[in-house]
Coordinates of C-alpha atoms and ligand atoms in Angstrom, one line a residue:
M245 CA 121.8 93.4 132.1
T246 CA 122.3 96.7 130.4
L247 CA 121.0 98.1 127.1
Q248 CA 124.6 98.1 125.8
R249 CA 124.9 94.4 126.5
L250 CA 121.6 93.7 124.7
L251 CA 122.9 95.8 121.8
N252 CA 126.1 93.8 121.7
E253 CA 124.3 90.5 121.8
G254 CA 122.0 91.5 119.0
T255 CA 124.7 92.9 116.9
R256 CA 126.8 89.7 117.1
K257 CA 123.8 87.6 116.1
L258 CA 123.0 89.8 113.1
E259 CA 126.7 89.8 112.0
R260 CA 126.6 86.0 112.0
A261 CA 123.5 86.0 109.9
G262 CA 125.2 88.2 107.2
D263 CA 123.6 91.5 108.0
R264 CA 126.0 94.2 106.7
E265 CA 124.4 96.9 108.9
A266 CA 124.3 94.7 112.0
A267 CA 125.1 97.4 114.6
L268 CA 122.8 100.0 113.1
D269 CA 119.9 97.5 112.7
A270 CA 120.4 96.1 116.3
R271 CA 120.2 99.7 117.7
G272 CA 117.1 100.5 115.6
L273 CA 115.4 97.4 117.0
L274 CA 116.5 98.1 120.6
L275 CA 115.1 101.6 120.4
E276 CA 111.9 100.3 119.1
A277 CA 111.5 97.5 121.7
F278 CA 112.3 99.8 124.6
R279 CA 110.5 102.8 123.1
L280 CA 113.6 105.0 123.5
D281 CA 115.0 107.8 121.6
M282 CA 118.7 108.1 120.8
V283 CA 119.4 110.6 123.6
H284 CA 117.9 108.4 126.3
F285 CA 119.6 105.4 125.0
L286 CA 123.0 107.1 125.1
M287 CA 122.4 108.4 128.6
N288 CA 121.2 105.1 130.0
R289 CA 122.9 102.4 128.1
M290 CA 125.4 101.5 130.8
E291 CA 122.8 101.5 133.7
S292 CA 121.6 98.2 135.1
L293 CA 118.1 97.6 133.8
E294 CA 115.4 97.2 136.5
E295 CA 114.0 93.7 136.7
T296 CA 110.4 94.7 136.0
R297 CA 107.9 93.0 133.8
A298 CA 107.9 95.8 131.3
V299 CA 111.7 95.5 130.9
E300 CA 111.5 91.7 130.5
E301 CA 108.8 92.1 127.8
A302 CA 110.8 94.8 126.0
A303 CA 113.9 92.5 126.0
A304 CA 111.8 89.6 124.7
D305 CA 110.4 91.8 122.0
Y306 CA 113.9 92.9 121.0
R307 CA 115.2 89.3 120.8
Q308 CA 112.2 88.3 118.7
M309 CA 112.8 91.2 116.3
I310 CA 116.6 90.3 116.1
D311 CA 115.6 86.7 115.2
K312 CA 113.3 88.0 112.4
R313 CA 116.1 90.2 111.1
C314 CA 118.5 87.2 111.2
R315 CA 116.1 85.6 108.7
R316 CA 116.8 88.6 106.5
I317 CA 113.4 90.1 106.8
P318 CA 114.0 93.8 105.9
L319 CA 114.4 96.1 109.0
Q320 CA 111.6 98.3 107.5
H321 CA 109.2 95.4 107.4
I322 CA 109.9 94.6 111.1
L323 CA 109.5 98.3 112.1
G324 CA 106.7 98.9 109.5
T325 CA 108.1 102.2 108.4
Q326 CA 110.8 103.9 106.3
D327 CA 111.7 107.6 106.4
F328 CA 111.9 109.5 103.1
M329 CA 112.4 113.2 102.6
G330 CA 111.9 113.7 106.4
F331 CA 108.5 111.9 106.4
T332 CA 107.7 108.5 107.8
F333 CA 106.1 106.1 105.3
K334 CA 104.3 102.9 106.2
V335 CA 105.7 100.0 104.3
D336 CA 105.0 96.3 103.9
R337 CA 105.3 93.5 101.4
R338 CA 102.9 95.3 99.0
V339 CA 105.3 98.1 98.1
L340 CA 109.0 98.8 97.3
I341 CA 110.7 100.3 100.4
P342 CA 111.5 103.9 99.6
R343 CA 115.3 104.3 98.9
Q344 CA 117.4 107.2 99.8
D345 CA 118.6 107.3 96.2
T346 CA 115.1 108.3 95.2
E347 CA 115.4 111.5 97.2
T348 CA 117.6 112.8 94.3
L349 CA 114.6 112.6 92.0
V350 CA 112.4 114.5 94.4
E351 CA 115.1 117.1 95.2
T352 CA 115.7 117.7 91.4
V353 CA 112.0 118.3 90.7
L354 CA 111.7 120.6 93.7
E355 CA 114.8 122.6 92.6
E356 CA 113.7 123.0 89.0
Q357 CA 109.9 123.3 89.3
K358 CA 108.9 126.1 91.7
D359 CA 105.4 126.8 90.3
P360 CA 102.8 125.1 92.5
A361 CA 100.2 125.4 89.7
K362 CA 102.0 122.8 87.7
K363 CA 100.2 119.5 87.2
V364 CA 102.2 116.5 88.3
L365 CA 101.9 112.8 87.2
D366 CA 103.8 110.1 89.1
L367 CA 103.9 106.7 87.3
C368 CA 104.6 103.5 89.4
T369 CA 104.0 105.3 92.7
G370 CA 104.3 102.3 95.0
S371 CA 104.3 103.6 98.6
G372 CA 103.4 107.0 97.2
C373 CA 106.7 108.4 98.5
I374 CA 107.5 110.6 95.5
A375 CA 104.0 112.0 94.9
I376 CA 103.4 112.7 98.6
S377 CA 106.8 114.3 99.2
L378 CA 106.2 116.5 96.1
M379 CA 102.8 117.6 97.2
A380 CA 104.0 118.3 100.8
M381 CA 107.2 120.1 99.9
G382 CA 106.5 121.6 96.5
G383 CA 103.0 122.6 97.3
Y384 CA 101.7 121.4 93.9
D385 CA 97.9 121.6 93.8
H386 CA 97.4 118.8 91.3
V387 CA 99.2 115.5 91.7
T388 CA 98.0 112.2 90.1
A389 CA 99.8 109.0 90.9
T390 CA 99.4 105.6 89.2
D391 CA 100.3 102.0 89.9
L392 CA 99.5 98.7 88.3
S393 CA 99.1 97.2 91.8
G394 CA 95.8 98.1 93.5
E395 CA 97.4 96.7 96.8
A396 CA 100.2 99.2 96.5
L397 CA 97.7 102.0 96.0
K398 CA 96.1 101.1 99.3
V399 CA 99.4 101.6 101.0
A400 CA 100.0 104.9 99.1
A401 CA 96.6 106.3 100.0
A402 CA 97.1 105.4 103.7
N403 CA 100.5 107.2 103.6
G404 CA 98.8 110.2 101.9
E405 CA 96.2 110.5 104.7
Q406 CA 98.9 110.1 107.4
I407 CA 101.3 112.6 106.0
L408 CA 99.1 115.1 104.1
G409 CA 95.9 114.8 106.1
A410 CA 92.6 113.1 105.3
G411 CA 91.4 115.8 102.8
H412 CA 94.6 115.5 100.7
K413 CA 94.1 115.9 96.9
I414 CA 96.4 113.3 95.3
Q415 CA 94.4 111.2 92.8
W416 CA 95.4 107.6 93.0
R417 CA 94.8 105.6 89.8
Q418 CA 95.2 101.9 89.1
G419 CA 96.5 100.7 85.8
D420 CA 99.5 100.0 83.6
L421 CA 101.4 103.3 83.1
F422 CA 99.3 105.8 81.1
Q423 CA 96.5 103.3 80.8
A424 CA 95.5 104.3 84.3
L425 CA 94.5 107.7 82.9
S426 CA 91.5 108.5 80.8
G427 CA 92.0 109.5 77.2
E428 CA 90.7 113.0 77.7
E429 CA 93.6 113.8 80.0
R430 CA 96.0 113.5 77.0
Y431 CA 97.4 116.8 75.9
L432 CA 97.1 115.7 72.2
S433 CA 93.6 114.3 72.5
D434 CA 91.3 115.5 69.7
Q435 CA 88.3 116.1 72.0
G436 CA 90.2 116.9 75.1
P437 CA 89.8 120.3 76.8
R438 CA 92.8 122.5 76.5
E439 CA 93.5 122.2 80.2
A440 CA 94.3 118.5 79.5
G441 CA 97.8 117.2 79.9
Y442 CA 100.5 117.4 82.6
D443 CA 103.4 119.8 83.2
I444 CA 105.7 117.3 85.0
I445 CA 106.0 113.5 84.7
V446 CA 108.0 111.7 87.4
S447 CA 108.7 108.0 87.7
N448 CA 110.8 105.5 89.5
P449 CA 109.8 102.5 87.4
P450 CA 111.0 98.9 87.9
Y451 CA 114.4 98.8 86.2
I452 CA 116.3 95.8 87.3
P453 CA 117.1 93.3 84.5
T454 CA 115.2 90.1 85.3
E455 CA 118.3 87.9 85.5
T456 CA 119.9 90.3 88.0
I457 CA 117.1 89.9 90.5
R458 CA 118.2 86.4 91.6
G459 CA 121.5 87.8 92.7
L460 CA 120.1 90.5 94.9
E461 CA 120.3 90.5 98.7
P462 CA 117.7 88.2 100.3
E463 CA 115.9 91.2 101.9
V464 CA 115.1 92.6 98.4
R465 CA 114.8 89.3 96.4
D466 CA 112.6 87.4 98.9
H467 CA 110.6 90.2 100.6
E468 CA 110.0 93.1 98.2
P469 CA 107.5 92.9 95.3
V470 CA 109.2 91.6 92.2
M471 CA 106.8 93.6 90.1
A472 CA 108.3 96.8 91.5
L473 CA 111.8 95.7 90.5
D474 CA 111.6 93.7 87.3
G475 CA 112.4 95.9 84.3
D476 CA 112.3 92.9 81.9
L477 CA 115.4 91.3 80.1
D478 CA 117.3 94.6 79.6
G479 CA 115.7 96.5 82.6
L480 CA 114.5 99.1 80.1
R481 CA 110.9 98.0 79.4
F482 CA 109.2 100.8 81.3
Y483 CA 111.6 103.6 80.0
K484 CA 110.7 102.5 76.5
S485 CA 107.0 102.8 77.1
I486 CA 107.2 106.0 79.1
A487 CA 109.6 107.8 76.8
G488 CA 107.6 106.7 73.7
E489 CA 104.3 107.9 75.1
A490 CA 105.1 110.8 77.5
G491 CA 105.0 113.4 74.7
K492 CA 101.3 112.8 74.2
W493 CA 100.5 113.6 77.9
L494 CA 102.9 116.5 78.5
R495 CA 102.0 120.1 77.8
P496 CA 104.3 122.3 75.8
G497 CA 107.2 123.3 78.1
G498 CA 106.5 120.2 80.2
S499 CA 109.3 118.1 81.7
I500 CA 110.1 114.5 82.6
Y501 CA 112.2 113.1 85.5
L502 CA 113.1 109.4 85.6
E503 CA 115.0 107.5 88.2
I504 CA 117.5 105.1 86.6
G505 CA 119.9 102.3 87.6
H506 CA 123.5 103.6 87.8
D507 CA 124.4 102.1 84.4
Q508 CA 121.3 103.1 82.4
A509 CA 122.0 106.8 81.8
R510 CA 123.1 106.4 78.1
A511 CA 120.2 104.1 77.2
V512 CA 117.5 106.2 78.9
T513 CA 119.0 109.4 77.4
D514 CA 118.7 107.9 73.9
L515 CA 115.1 106.8 74.6
L516 CA 114.2 110.3 75.7
R517 CA 115.8 111.8 72.6
E518 CA 113.9 109.4 70.4
G519 CA 110.8 110.3 72.2
G520 CA 111.2 114.0 71.2
F521 CA 112.8 115.4 74.4
V522 CA 115.4 118.2 74.6
N523 CA 117.6 119.6 77.4
I524 CA 118.3 116.0 78.5
R525 CA 120.5 115.9 81.5
V526 CA 121.8 113.2 83.9
I527 CA 121.9 113.9 87.6
K528 CA 124.0 112.0 90.1
D529 CA 122.9 110.8 93.6
A530 CA 124.7 111.6 96.8
P531 CA 127.2 108.7 96.4
G532 CA 128.0 110.0 92.9
K533 CA 126.2 107.5 90.8
D534 CA 124.0 108.4 87.8
R535 CA 120.5 108.4 89.2
V536 CA 118.1 110.7 87.4
V537 CA 117.6 111.6 83.7
R538 CA 115.5 114.7 83.0
G539 CA 114.2 116.2 79.8
D540 CA 111.9 118.8 78.4
V541 CA 109.2 118.4 75.7
D542 CA 110.4 120.0 72.5
K543 CA 107.8 122.5 71.5
N544 CA 108.3 121.6 67.9
H545 CA 107.4 118.0 68.7
Y546 CA 103.8 118.9 68.5
I547 CA 104.2 120.5 65.1
I548 CA 106.0 117.4 63.7
K549 CA 103.2 115.1 64.9
Ligands
LIG1356 N1 116.8 101.0 93.5 C1 116.1 99.8 93.7 C2 117.1 98.7 94.2 O1 118.2 98.8 94.0 C3 115.3 99.4 92.5 C4 114.2 100.2 92.3 C5 113.5 100.1 91.0 O2 113.6 99.1 90.3 N2 112.9 101.1 90.6 O3 116.7 97.6 94.7

């Protein structure tokens, strides 16, 4: 038996189960089971494996993980992690698995917002991948992240500790969008102190139209939290609320960055315009699809109100 033969065996099984990334997934599981890095795998894959107990156990582990993956359990749930922006995030059924598409959102904010004194608000944080990457890479001192799911926030806080260290300063708040915050944090609050409000709002809200969810791959449909996906009938529910309310929480000169589905640029642009935003722009992801809409608070917005 060789590692290459185990890899071929697993790949064939996964292909038969309808896994589109069969070869990649089998290799990921093999490396995990044998605790190997890519270099050692490539050097040793044709060598006959020793018949030791440790090797037998690793092969059994591997085959068990292949069987799980054949049942279309996401690779990330089997491994327990997903890399995002170069960091390793813990993931499980409680949170949406971070997508590479979402790196476009983080990269856009990092490019445009260089001042670490800016206050950041991340709505629908899930695993915490956006908030944590922004704090780690943008050096922002003040990051608040919200989610309706208290269970998701436990995962996010654990990721924060792991990646940023135990004393990290992200504030995790449970609640529905802005309701997770206290009224005094509003920029436009009557009583609020003038340091109230945020400079940057980011969000990757649920944006899949309810009917579309049934047709998604089983990995997503059956294993990821539906509340992290479901954007209501038209997929736009969260954008409507966020675009309508964000102006009350953003300071003059503040900006908003929203991840969108590839066909939602027009609708979300319109919602931001109606919400009083200017300098609205759509940014594409690496494969060339519309992925982020950004806008700035119109300073006159406050005078009109
Ligand atoms: N991009 C995710 C997907 O395609 C959806 C994420 C979301 O709804 N925010 O499954």
